[in-house]
Tab-separated table of C-alpha atoms and ligand atoms in Angstrom:
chain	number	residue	atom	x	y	z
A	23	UNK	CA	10.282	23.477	52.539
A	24	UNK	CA	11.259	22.103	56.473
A	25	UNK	CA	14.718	21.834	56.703
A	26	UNK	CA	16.320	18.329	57.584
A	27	UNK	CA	19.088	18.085	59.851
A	28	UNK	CA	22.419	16.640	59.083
A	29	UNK	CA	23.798	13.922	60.427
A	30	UNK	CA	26.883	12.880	60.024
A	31	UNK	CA	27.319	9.009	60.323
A	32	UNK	CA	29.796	9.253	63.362
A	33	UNK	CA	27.160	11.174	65.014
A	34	UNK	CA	24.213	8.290	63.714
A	35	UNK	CA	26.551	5.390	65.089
A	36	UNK	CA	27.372	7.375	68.671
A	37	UNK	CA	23.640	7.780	69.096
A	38	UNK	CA	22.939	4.192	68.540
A	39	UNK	CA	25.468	3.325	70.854
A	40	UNK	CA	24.130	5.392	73.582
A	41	UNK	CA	20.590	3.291	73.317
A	42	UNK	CA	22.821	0.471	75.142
A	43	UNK	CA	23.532	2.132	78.711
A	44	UNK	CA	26.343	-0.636	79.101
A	45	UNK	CA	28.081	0.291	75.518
A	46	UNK	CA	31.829	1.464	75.913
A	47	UNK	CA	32.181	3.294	72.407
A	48	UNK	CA	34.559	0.689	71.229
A	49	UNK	CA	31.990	-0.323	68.821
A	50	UNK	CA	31.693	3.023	67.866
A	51	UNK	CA	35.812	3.517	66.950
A	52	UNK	CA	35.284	0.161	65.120
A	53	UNK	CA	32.763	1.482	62.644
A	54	UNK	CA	34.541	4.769	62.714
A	55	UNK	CA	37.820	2.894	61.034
A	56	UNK	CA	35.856	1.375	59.102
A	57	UNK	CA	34.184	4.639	57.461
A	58	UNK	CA	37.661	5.612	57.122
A	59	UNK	CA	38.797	2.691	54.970
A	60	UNK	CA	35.889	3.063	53.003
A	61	UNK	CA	36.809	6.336	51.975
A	62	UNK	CA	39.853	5.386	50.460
A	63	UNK	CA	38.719	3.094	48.617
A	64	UNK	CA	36.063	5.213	47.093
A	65	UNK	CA	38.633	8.039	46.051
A	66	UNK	CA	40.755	5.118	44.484
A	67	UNK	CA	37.873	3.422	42.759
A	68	UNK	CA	37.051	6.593	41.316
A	69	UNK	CA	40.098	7.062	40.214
A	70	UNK	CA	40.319	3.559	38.397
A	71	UNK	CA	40.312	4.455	34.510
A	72	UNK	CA	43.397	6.577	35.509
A	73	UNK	CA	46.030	3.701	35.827
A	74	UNK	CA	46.428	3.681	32.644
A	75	UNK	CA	47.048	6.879	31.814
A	76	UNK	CA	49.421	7.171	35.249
A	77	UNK	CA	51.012	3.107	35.144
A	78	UNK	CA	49.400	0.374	34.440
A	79	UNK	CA	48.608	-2.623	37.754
A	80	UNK	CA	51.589	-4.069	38.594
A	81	UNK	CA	54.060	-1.611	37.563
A	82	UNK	CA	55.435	1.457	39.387
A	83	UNK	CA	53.330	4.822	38.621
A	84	UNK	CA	55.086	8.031	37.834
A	85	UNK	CA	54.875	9.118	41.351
A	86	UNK	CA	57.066	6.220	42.426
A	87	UNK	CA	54.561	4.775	43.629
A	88	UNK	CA	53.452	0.479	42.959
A	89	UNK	CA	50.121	1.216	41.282
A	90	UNK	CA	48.471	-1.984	42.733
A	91	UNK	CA	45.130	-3.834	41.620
A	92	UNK	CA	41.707	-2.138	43.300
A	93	UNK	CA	40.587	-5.179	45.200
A	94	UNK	CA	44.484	-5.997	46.709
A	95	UNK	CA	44.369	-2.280	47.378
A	96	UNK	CA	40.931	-2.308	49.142
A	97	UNK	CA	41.978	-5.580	50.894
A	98	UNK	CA	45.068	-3.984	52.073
A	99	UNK	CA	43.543	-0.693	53.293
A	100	UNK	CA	41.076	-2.192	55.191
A	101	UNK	CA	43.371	-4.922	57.233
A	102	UNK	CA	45.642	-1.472	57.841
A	103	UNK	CA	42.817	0.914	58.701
A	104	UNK	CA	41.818	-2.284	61.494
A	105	UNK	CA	44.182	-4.152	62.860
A	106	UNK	CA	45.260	-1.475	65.341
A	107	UNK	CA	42.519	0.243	66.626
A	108	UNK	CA	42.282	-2.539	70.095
A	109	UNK	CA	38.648	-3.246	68.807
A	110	UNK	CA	39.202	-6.520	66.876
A	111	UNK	CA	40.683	-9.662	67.762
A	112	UNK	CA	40.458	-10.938	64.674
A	113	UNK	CA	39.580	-10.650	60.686
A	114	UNK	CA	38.967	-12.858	58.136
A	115	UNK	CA	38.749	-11.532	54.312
A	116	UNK	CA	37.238	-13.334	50.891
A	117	UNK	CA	40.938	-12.326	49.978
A	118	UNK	CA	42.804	-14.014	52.256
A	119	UNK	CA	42.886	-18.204	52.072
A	120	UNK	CA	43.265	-18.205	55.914
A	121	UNK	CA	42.540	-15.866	58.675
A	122	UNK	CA	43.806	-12.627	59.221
A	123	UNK	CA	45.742	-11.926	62.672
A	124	UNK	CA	46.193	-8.665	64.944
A	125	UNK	CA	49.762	-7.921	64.887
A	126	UNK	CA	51.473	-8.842	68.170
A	127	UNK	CA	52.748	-5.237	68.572
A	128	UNK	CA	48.638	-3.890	68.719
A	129	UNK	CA	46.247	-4.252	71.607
A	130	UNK	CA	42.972	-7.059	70.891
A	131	UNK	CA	39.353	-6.185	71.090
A	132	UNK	CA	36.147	-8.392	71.427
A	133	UNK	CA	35.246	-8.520	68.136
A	134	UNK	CA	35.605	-9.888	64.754
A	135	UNK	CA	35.319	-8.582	61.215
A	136	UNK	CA	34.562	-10.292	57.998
A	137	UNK	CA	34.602	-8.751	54.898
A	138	UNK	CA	34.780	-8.887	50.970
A	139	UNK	CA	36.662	-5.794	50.214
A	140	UNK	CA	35.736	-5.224	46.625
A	141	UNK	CA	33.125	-7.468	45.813
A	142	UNK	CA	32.229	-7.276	41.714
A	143	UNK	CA	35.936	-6.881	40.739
A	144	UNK	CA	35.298	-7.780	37.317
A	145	UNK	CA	33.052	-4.726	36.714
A	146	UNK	CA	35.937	-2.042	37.873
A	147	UNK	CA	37.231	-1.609	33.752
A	148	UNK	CA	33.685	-1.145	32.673
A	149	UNK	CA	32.739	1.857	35.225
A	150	UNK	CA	30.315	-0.418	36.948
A	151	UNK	CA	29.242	-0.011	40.472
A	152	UNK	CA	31.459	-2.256	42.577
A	153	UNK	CA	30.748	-2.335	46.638
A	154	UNK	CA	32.494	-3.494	50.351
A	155	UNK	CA	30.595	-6.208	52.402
A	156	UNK	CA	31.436	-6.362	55.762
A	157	UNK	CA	30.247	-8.281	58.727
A	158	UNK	CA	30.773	-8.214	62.877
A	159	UNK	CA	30.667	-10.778	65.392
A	160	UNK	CA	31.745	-10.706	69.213
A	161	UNK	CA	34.218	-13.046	69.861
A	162	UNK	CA	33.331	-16.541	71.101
A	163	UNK	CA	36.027	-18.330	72.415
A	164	UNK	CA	37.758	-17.575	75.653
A	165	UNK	CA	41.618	-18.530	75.226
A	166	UNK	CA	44.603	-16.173	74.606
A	167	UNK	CA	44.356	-15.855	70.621
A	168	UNK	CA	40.853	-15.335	69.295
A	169	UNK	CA	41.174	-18.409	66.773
A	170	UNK	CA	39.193	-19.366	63.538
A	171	UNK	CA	36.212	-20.590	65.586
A	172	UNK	CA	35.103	-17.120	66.079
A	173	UNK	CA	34.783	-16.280	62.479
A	174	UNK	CA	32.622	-19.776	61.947
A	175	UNK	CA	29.107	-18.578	62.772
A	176	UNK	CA	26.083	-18.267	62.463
A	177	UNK	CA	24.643	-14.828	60.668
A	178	UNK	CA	22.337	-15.007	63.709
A	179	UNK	CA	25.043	-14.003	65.704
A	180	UNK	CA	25.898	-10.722	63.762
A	181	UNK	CA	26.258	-7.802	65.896
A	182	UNK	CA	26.490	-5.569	62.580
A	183	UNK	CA	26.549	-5.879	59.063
A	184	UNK	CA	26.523	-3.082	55.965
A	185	UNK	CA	28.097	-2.815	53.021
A	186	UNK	CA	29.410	0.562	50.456
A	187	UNK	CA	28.087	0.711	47.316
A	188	UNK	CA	30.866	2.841	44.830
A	189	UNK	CA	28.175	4.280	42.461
A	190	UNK	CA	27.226	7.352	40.759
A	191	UNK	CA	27.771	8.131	44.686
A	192	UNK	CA	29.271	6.217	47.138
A	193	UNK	CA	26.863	5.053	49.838
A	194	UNK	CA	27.609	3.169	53.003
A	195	UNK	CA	24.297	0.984	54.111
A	196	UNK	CA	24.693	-0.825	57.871
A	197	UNK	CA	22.485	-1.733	60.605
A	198	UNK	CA	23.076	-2.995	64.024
A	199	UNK	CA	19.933	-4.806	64.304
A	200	UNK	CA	17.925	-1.401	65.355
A	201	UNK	CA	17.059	-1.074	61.210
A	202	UNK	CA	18.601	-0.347	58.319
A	203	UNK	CA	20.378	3.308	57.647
A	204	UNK	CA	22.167	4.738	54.232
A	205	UNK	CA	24.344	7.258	54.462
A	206	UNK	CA	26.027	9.185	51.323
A	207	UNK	CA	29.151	10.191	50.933
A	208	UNK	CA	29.200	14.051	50.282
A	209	UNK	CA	32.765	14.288	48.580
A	210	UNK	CA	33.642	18.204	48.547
A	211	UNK	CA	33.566	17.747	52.768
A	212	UNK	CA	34.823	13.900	53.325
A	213	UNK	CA	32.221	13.044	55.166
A	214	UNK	CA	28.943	10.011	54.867
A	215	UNK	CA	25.375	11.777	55.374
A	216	UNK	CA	22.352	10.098	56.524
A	217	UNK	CA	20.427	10.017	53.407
A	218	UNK	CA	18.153	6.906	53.848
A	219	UNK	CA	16.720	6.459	57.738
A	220	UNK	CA	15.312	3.452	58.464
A	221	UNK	CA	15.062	1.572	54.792
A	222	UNK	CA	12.071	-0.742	54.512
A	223	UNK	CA	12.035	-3.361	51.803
A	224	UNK	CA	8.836	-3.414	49.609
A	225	UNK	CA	6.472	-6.608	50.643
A	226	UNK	CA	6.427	-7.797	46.885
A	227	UNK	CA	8.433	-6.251	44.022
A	228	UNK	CA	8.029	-6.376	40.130
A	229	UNK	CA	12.150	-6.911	39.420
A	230	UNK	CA	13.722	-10.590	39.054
A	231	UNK	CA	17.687	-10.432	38.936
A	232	UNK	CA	19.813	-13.326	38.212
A	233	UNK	CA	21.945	-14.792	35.724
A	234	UNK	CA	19.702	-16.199	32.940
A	235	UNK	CA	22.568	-17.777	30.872
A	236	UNK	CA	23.402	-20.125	33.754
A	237	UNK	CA	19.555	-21.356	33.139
A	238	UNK	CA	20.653	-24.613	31.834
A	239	UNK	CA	22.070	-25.561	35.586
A	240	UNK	CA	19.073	-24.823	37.429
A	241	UNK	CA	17.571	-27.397	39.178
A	242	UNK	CA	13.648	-27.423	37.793
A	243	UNK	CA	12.126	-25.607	41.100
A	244	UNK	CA	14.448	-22.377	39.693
A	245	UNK	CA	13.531	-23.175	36.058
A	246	UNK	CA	9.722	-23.055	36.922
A	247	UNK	CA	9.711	-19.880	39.214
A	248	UNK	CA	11.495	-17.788	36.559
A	249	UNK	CA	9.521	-18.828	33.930
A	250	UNK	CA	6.161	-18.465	35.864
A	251	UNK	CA	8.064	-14.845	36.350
A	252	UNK	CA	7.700	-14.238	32.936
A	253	UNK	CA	3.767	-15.136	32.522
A	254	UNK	CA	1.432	-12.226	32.090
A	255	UNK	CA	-0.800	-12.073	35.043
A	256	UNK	CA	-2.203	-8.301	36.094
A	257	UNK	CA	-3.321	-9.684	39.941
A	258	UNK	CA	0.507	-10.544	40.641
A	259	UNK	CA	2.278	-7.707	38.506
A	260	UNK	CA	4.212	-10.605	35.762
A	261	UNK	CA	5.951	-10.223	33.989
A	262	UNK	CA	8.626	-9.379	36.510
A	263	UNK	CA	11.128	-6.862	34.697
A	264	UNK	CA	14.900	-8.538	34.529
A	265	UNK	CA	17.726	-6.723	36.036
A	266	UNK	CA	21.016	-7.859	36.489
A	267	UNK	CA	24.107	-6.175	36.800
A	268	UNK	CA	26.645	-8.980	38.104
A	269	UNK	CA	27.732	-7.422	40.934
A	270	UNK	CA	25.873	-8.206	44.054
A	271	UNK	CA	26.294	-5.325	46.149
A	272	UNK	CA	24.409	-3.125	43.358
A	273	UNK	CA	21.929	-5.729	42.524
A	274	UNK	CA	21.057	-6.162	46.235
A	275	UNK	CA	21.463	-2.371	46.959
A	276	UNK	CA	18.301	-1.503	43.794
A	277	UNK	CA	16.073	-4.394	45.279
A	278	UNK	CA	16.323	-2.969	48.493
A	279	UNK	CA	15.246	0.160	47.578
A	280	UNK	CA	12.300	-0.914	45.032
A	281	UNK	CA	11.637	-4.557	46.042
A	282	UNK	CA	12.592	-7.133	44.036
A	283	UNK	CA	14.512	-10.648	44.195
A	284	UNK	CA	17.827	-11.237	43.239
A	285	UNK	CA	18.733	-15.221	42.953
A	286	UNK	CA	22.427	-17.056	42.965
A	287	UNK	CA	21.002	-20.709	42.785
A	288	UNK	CA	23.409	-23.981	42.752
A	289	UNK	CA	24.810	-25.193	39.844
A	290	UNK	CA	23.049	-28.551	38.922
A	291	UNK	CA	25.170	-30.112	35.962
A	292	UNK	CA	26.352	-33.016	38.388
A	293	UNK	CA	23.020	-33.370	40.707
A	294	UNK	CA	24.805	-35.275	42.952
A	295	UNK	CA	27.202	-32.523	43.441
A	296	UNK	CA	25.256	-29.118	43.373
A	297	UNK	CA	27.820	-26.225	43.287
A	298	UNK	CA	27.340	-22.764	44.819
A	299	UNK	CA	29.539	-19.687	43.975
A	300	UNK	CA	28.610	-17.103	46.880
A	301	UNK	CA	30.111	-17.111	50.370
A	302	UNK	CA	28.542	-17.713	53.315
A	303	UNK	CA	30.321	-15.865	55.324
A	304	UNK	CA	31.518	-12.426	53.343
A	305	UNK	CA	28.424	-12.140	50.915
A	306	UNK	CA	25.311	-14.006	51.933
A	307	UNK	CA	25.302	-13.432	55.937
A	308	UNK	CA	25.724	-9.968	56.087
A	309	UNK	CA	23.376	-8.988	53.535
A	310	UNK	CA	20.704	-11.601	54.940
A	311	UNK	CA	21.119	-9.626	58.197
A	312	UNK	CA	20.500	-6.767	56.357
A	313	UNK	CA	17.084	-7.179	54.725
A	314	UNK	CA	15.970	-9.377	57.130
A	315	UNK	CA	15.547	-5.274	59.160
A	316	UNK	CA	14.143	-4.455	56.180
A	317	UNK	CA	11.507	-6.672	56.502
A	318	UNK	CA	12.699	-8.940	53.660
A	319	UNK	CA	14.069	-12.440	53.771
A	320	UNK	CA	17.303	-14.447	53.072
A	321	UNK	CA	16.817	-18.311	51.961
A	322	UNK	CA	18.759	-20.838	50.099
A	323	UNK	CA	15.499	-22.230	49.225
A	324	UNK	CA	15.866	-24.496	51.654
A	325	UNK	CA	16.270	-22.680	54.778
A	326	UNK	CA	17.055	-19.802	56.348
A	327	UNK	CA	20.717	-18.133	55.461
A	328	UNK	CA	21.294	-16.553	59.200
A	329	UNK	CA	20.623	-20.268	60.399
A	330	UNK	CA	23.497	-21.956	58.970
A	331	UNK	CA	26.193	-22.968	60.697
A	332	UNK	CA	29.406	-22.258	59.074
A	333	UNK	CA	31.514	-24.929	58.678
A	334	UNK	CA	34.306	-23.635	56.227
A	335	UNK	CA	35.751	-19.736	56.233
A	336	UNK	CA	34.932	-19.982	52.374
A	337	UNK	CA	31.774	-21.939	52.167
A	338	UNK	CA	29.291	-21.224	49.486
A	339	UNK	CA	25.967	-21.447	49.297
A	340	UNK	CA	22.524	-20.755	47.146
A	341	UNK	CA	21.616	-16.975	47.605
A	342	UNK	CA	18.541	-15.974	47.742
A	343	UNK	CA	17.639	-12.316	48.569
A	344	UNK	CA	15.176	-9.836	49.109
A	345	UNK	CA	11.530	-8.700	49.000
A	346	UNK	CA	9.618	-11.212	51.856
A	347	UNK	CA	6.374	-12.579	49.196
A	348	UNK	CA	8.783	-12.965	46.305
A	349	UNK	CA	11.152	-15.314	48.165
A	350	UNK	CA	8.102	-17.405	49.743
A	351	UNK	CA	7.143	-17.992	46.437
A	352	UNK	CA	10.353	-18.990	45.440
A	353	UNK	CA	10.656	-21.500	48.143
A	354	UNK	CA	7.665	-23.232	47.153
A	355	UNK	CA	8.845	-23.829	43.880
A	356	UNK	CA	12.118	-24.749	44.613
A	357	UNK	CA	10.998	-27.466	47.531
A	358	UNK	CA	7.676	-28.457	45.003
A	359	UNK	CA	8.493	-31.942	44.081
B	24	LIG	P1	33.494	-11.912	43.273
B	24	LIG	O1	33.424	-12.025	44.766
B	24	LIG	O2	34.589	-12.733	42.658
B	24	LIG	O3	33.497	-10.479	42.799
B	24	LIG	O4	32.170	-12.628	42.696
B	24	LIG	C1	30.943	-12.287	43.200
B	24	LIG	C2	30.118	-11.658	42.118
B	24	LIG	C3	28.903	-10.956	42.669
B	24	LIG	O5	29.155	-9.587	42.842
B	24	LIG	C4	27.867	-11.165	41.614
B	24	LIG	O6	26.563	-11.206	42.162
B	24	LIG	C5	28.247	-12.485	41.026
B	24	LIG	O7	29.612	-12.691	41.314
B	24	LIG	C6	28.054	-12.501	39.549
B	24	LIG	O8	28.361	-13.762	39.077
B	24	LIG	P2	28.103	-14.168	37.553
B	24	LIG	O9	29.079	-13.391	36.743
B	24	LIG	O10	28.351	-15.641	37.539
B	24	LIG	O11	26.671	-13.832	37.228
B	25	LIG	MG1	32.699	-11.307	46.399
């Protein structure tokens, strides 16, 4: 059997950076810091069940120590892993209700972060893979302070986007719009190893994922595609096989890898008032960027997720994600009237 060589993910990210003869490596320590956070997190998500046996949340842990909750934790390690490395100017987090500042006493960079740090929260008690979502942006405005108009964008404007996915391994996925690499965290060395070059999302897929008992909310375009999911037809592989797990990054990470479509659609009890529950700007974005170098697509049904303007640092909107034929034919259900 050939041998593969290893390569370490500092070594993958310098040798993307040196395909831009202008690139200063600041990029580079940004991503860096970020790998760093990420490990943290993973050894403390692994180490969840354990609060109770060494203090429960809230309380102080027989080391002394204030045993805090994972996602305040992961929301705390990255802002301090970040904020003083002179590559950002600014961060915003699903977390936070406002934006996150540099400290005063740190240098600023050009760009900007956005993150969820621990999207899936609600899975952590049932050992349930739970991930990171991160995306970057170089910073727009010209004044002093980098201010809140930098993190309202457009996912067309990404510079980078990946997420890690805390699983029977931890995995950290990114791209920098030259495709789409995994790399796997090899835990008896500390260190994430390219284990997935280049991912390509299948054209079509055979797996549906989305939360069926919501189905009384769907507006009738969503009703009819998931039902025509479930006909038997041997030309176009239905029934689809339902997965769902309920938390995004590991729902989005499977379809990736086998093709599928996972759908968040609005909530249509008042149809004057359809109601979304993922964000725009932590969630949707970066993992539109994402499998859009796959070769897959992002929509709302409507239009394009990397085309929307962000209006609100919270905004939600419809999600849906993944192989490119499955999400066409969504679309023409949802916009058949
Ligand atoms: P969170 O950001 O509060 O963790 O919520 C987002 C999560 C996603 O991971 C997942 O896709 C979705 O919420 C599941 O929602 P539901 O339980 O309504 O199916
Ligand atoms: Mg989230």
């Amino acid at each position: 059997m050939q041998k593969s060589r290893v390569v370490t993910i500092q070594r993958h990210i310098v040798e993307q950076e040196r395909l831009y003869p202008r690139a200063t490596g600041d990029f580079t320590g940004l991503l860096w810091d970020l790998t760093l956070a990420a490990k943290s997190i993973s050894r403390e998500v692994n180490k969840a069940g354990l609060a109770e046996i060494l203090g429960l949340t809230g309380e102080v842990n027989v080391h002394g120590d204030d045993v805090k909750k994972l996602d305040v934790y992961a929301n705390e390690r990255i802002c301090k892993a970040m904020d003083h490395g002179g590559h950002l100017c600014i961060m915003a987090s699903e977390e936070n209700e406002d934006v996150i500042r540099i400290p005063d006493e740190f240098p600023k960079g050009k760009y900007v972060l956005l993150f969820d740090p621990l999207d899936g929260s609600s899975n952590i008690d049932a050992n349930v893979s739970i991930g990171t979502i991160f995306s970057i942006y170089r910073r727009k405005t010209t004044g002093k302070e980098a201010t809140i108009e930098d993190c309202l964008r457009k996912g067309t404007e990404q510079v980078a986007a990946g997420y890690i996915i805390y699983g029977s391994s931890t995995m950290m996925v990114y791209t920098t719009g030259q495709g789409v690499h995994g790399f796997t965290l090899d835990p008896s060395i500390g260190e994430f190893l390219l284990s997935h070059e280049n991912i390509k999302i299948p054209q079509k897929g055979k797996i549906y994922s989305i939360n069926e008992g919501n189905a009384n909310a769907w507006d009738d375009g969503t009703k009819k595609y998931v039902a025509y999911l479930k006909e038997k037809d041997t030309t176009t592989e239905r029934p689809y096989s339902l997965r769902y797990i309920g938390s995004l990054v590991a729902d989005f990470h499977r379809n990736l890898l086998y093709g599928g479509i996972f759908l968040y659609p609005a909530d249509y009890k008042d149809p004057k008032k359809p109601k979304a529950k993922l964000r725009l700007l932590y969630e949707a974005n970066p993992l539109a960027f994402i499998v859009e170098q796959a070769g897959g697509m992002a929509s709302t049904g409507k239009e394009r997720i990397m085309d929307i303007q962000a209006a609100e640092l919270h905004q939600k909107v419809p999600l849906i994600i993944g192989s490119k034929e499955d999400v066409l034919t969504y679309e023409k259900f949802f916009n058949q009237k």
